[in-house]
Amino acid sequence: MSVVSFVVVGLGRIGKRHIDVIRRISNAKLVAVCDVLPQEEFGLENLEVPFFSNIDDLLNSNINFDVVDICTPNGFHAEQAIKSLAKKYHVLLEKPMALTKLDAERIVNASEQSS
């Protein structure tokens, strides 16, 4: 069974929950995290994975990963998902997918173009 590597964007309550789940799955691996606030704000200094303060730096890094797990506030979902899909990553979005129908359609279109 191959290992699926994840990055988590957004380290609030939901992001921390996603990190916990990823770390408990035998064929999943957390390889980086990202948030605009300093890592120390979240008590996650012991994760031993790279920390990024913005998604652009994460997506342009040389880190190999499969899935961008987006756990940021809802208003950022569309922009971050579209950027991730443009880089050909799989995207896991915390609900809701987007705040507007137009943004949801933009995400779906970006997904169709990236495959």
C-alpha atoms as a printed R data frame, in Angstrom:
    type eleno elety resid chain resno       x      y       z
1   ATOM     1    CA   MET     A     1   0.000  0.000   0.000
2   ATOM     2    CA   SER     A     2   1.492  3.355  -0.998
3   ATOM     3    CA   VAL     A     3   1.779  6.265   1.405
4   ATOM     4    CA   VAL     A     4  -0.235  9.423   0.711
5   ATOM     5    CA   SER     A     5   1.546 12.579   1.822
6   ATOM     6    CA   PHE     A     6  -0.421 15.560   3.140
7   ATOM     7    CA   VAL     A     7   0.149 19.215   3.898
8   ATOM     8    CA   VAL     A     8  -2.334 20.978   6.161
9   ATOM     9    CA   VAL     A     9  -3.150 24.632   5.514
10  ATOM    10    CA   GLY     A    10  -4.805 26.307   8.488
11  ATOM    11    CA   LEU     A    11  -3.801 25.183  11.965
12  ATOM    12    CA   GLY     A    12  -6.827 26.159  14.000
13  ATOM    13    CA   ARG     A    13  -9.093 23.692  15.758
14  ATOM    14    CA   ILE     A    14 -10.101 21.859  12.571
15  ATOM    15    CA   GLY     A    15  -6.563 21.852  11.174
16  ATOM    16    CA   LYS     A    16  -5.261 20.310  14.398
17  ATOM    17    CA   ARG     A    17  -7.963 17.646  14.175
18  ATOM    18    CA   HIS     A    18  -6.958 16.838  10.598
19  ATOM    19    CA   ILE     A    19  -3.296 16.600  11.655
20  ATOM    20    CA   ASP     A    20  -4.231 14.128  14.394
21  ATOM    21    CA   VAL     A    21  -6.181 11.958  11.956
22  ATOM    22    CA   ILE     A    22  -3.450 12.017   9.305
23  ATOM    23    CA   ARG     A    23  -0.869 10.953  11.882
24  ATOM    24    CA   ARG     A    24  -3.019  7.969  12.958
25  ATOM    25    CA   ILE     A    25  -3.513  6.552   9.448
26  ATOM    26    CA   SER     A    26  -0.828  4.012   8.621
27  ATOM    27    CA   ASN     A    27  -0.532  4.893   4.933
28  ATOM    28    CA   ALA     A    28  -0.754  8.702   5.416
29  ATOM    29    CA   LYS     A    29   2.086 11.037   6.221
30  ATOM    30    CA   LEU     A    30   2.097 14.691   7.272
31  ATOM    31    CA   VAL     A    31   4.948 16.453   5.470
32  ATOM    32    CA   ALA     A    32   4.319 20.183   6.089
33  ATOM    33    CA   VAL     A    33   1.941 22.679   7.678
34  ATOM    34    CA   CYS     A    34   0.979 26.239   6.847
35  ATOM    35    CA   ASP     A    35  -0.697 29.142   8.620
36  ATOM    36    CA   VAL     A    36  -0.416 32.923   8.579
37  ATOM    37    CA   LEU     A    37   0.069 32.955  12.349
38  ATOM    38    CA   PRO     A    38   3.344 31.780  13.926
39  ATOM    39    CA   GLN     A    39   3.574 28.046  14.624
40  ATOM    40    CA   GLU     A    40   4.056 28.740  18.348
41  ATOM    41    CA   GLU     A    41   0.478 30.116  18.475
42  ATOM    42    CA   PHE     A    42  -0.839 26.590  17.983
43  ATOM    43    CA   GLY     A    43   1.392 24.577  20.301
44  ATOM    44    CA   LEU     A    44   2.608 22.478  17.380
45  ATOM    45    CA   GLU     A    45   6.352 23.091  17.641
46  ATOM    46    CA   ASN     A    46   7.011 19.351  18.026
47  ATOM    47    CA   LEU     A    47   5.515 18.307  14.687
48  ATOM    48    CA   GLU     A    48   8.961 18.036  13.105
49  ATOM    49    CA   VAL     A    49   7.692 19.017   9.654
50  ATOM    50    CA   PRO     A    50   8.381 22.240   7.757
51  ATOM    51    CA   PHE     A    51   6.189 25.231   8.619
52  ATOM    52    CA   PHE     A    52   5.143 27.797   6.010
53  ATOM    53    CA   SER     A    53   3.543 31.154   6.687
54  ATOM    54    CA   ASN     A    54   1.775 31.366   3.324
55  ATOM    55    CA   ILE     A    55   0.388 28.916   0.819
56  ATOM    56    CA   ASP     A    56   2.377 30.320  -2.099
57  ATOM    57    CA   ASP     A    57   5.686 29.474  -0.426
58  ATOM    58    CA   LEU     A    58   4.359 26.009   0.414
59  ATOM    59    CA   LEU     A    59   3.156 25.306  -3.120
60  ATOM    60    CA   ASN     A    60   6.427 26.568  -4.606
61  ATOM    61    CA   SER     A    61   8.635 24.620  -2.206
62  ATOM    62    CA   ASN     A    62  10.583 21.526  -3.184
63  ATOM    63    CA   ILE     A    63   8.603 19.372  -0.765
64  ATOM    64    CA   ASN     A    64   6.942 16.378  -2.386
65  ATOM    65    CA   PHE     A    65   3.334 15.804  -1.349
66  ATOM    66    CA   ASP     A    66   0.077 14.510  -2.764
67  ATOM    67    CA   VAL     A    67  -2.742 16.326  -0.985
68  ATOM    68    CA   VAL     A    68  -3.343 19.890   0.164
69  ATOM    69    CA   ASP     A    69  -5.735 19.671   3.123
70  ATOM    70    CA   ILE     A    70  -7.344 23.118   3.400
71  ATOM    71    CA   CYS     A    71  -8.662 23.925   6.876
72  ATOM    72    CA   THR     A    72  -8.595 27.712   6.724
73  ATOM    73    CA   PRO     A    73 -11.570 30.031   7.255
74  ATOM    74    CA   ASN     A    74 -14.214 29.485   4.578
75  ATOM    75    CA   GLY     A    75 -13.550 32.728   2.738
76  ATOM    76    CA   PHE     A    76 -10.081 31.508   1.720
77  ATOM    77    CA   HIS     A    77 -11.122 28.079   0.419
78  ATOM    78    CA   ALA     A    78 -11.666 28.989  -3.237
79  ATOM    79    CA   GLU     A    79  -8.425 30.913  -3.714
80  ATOM    80    CA   GLN     A    80  -6.320 28.298  -1.938
81  ATOM    81    CA   ALA     A    81  -7.991 25.348  -3.654
82  ATOM    82    CA   ILE     A    82  -7.589 26.903  -7.097
83  ATOM    83    CA   LYS     A    83  -3.907 27.658  -6.474
84  ATOM    84    CA   SER     A    84  -3.346 24.077  -5.299
85  ATOM    85    CA   LEU     A    85  -5.199 22.563  -8.233
86  ATOM    86    CA   ALA     A    86  -3.211 24.718 -10.659
87  ATOM    87    CA   LYS     A    87  -0.080 23.047  -9.252
88  ATOM    88    CA   LYS     A    88  -1.701 19.620  -9.903
89  ATOM    89    CA   TYR     A    89  -2.195 18.657  -6.254
90  ATOM    90    CA   HIS     A    90  -5.199 16.818  -4.916
91  ATOM    91    CA   VAL     A    91  -7.285 19.027  -2.643
92  ATOM    92    CA   LEU     A    92  -9.234 18.151   0.476
93  ATOM    93    CA   LEU     A    93 -11.505 21.003   1.544
94  ATOM    94    CA   GLU     A    94 -13.071 21.437   4.941
95  ATOM    95    CA   LYS     A    95 -16.741 22.340   4.587
96  ATOM    96    CA   PRO     A    96 -18.199 24.430   3.167
97  ATOM    97    CA   MET     A    97 -16.411 24.117  -0.119
98  ATOM    98    CA   ALA     A    98 -16.935 27.824  -0.813
99  ATOM    99    CA   LEU     A    99 -19.121 30.689   0.334
100 ATOM   100    CA   THR     A   100 -20.696 31.376  -3.046
101 ATOM   101    CA   LYS     A   101 -21.948 29.298  -5.934
102 ATOM   102    CA   LEU     A   102 -19.560 31.145  -8.240
103 ATOM   103    CA   ASP     A   103 -16.538 30.239  -6.098
104 ATOM   104    CA   ALA     A   104 -17.681 26.616  -5.900
105 ATOM   105    CA   GLU     A   105 -17.986 26.535  -9.700
106 ATOM   106    CA   ARG     A   106 -14.495 28.065 -10.025
107 ATOM   107    CA   ILE     A   107 -13.088 25.266  -7.832
108 ATOM   108    CA   VAL     A   108 -14.855 22.579  -9.875
109 ATOM   109    CA   ASN     A   109 -13.602 24.125 -13.132
110 ATOM   110    CA   ALA     A   110 -10.044 24.287 -11.789
111 ATOM   111    CA   SER     A   111 -10.325 20.639 -10.746
112 ATOM   112    CA   GLU     A   112 -11.503 19.588 -14.184
113 ATOM   113    CA   GLN     A   113  -8.648 21.517 -15.837
114 ATOM   114    CA   SER     A   114  -6.019 20.024 -13.529
115 ATOM   115    CA   SER     A   115  -6.838 16.400 -14.273
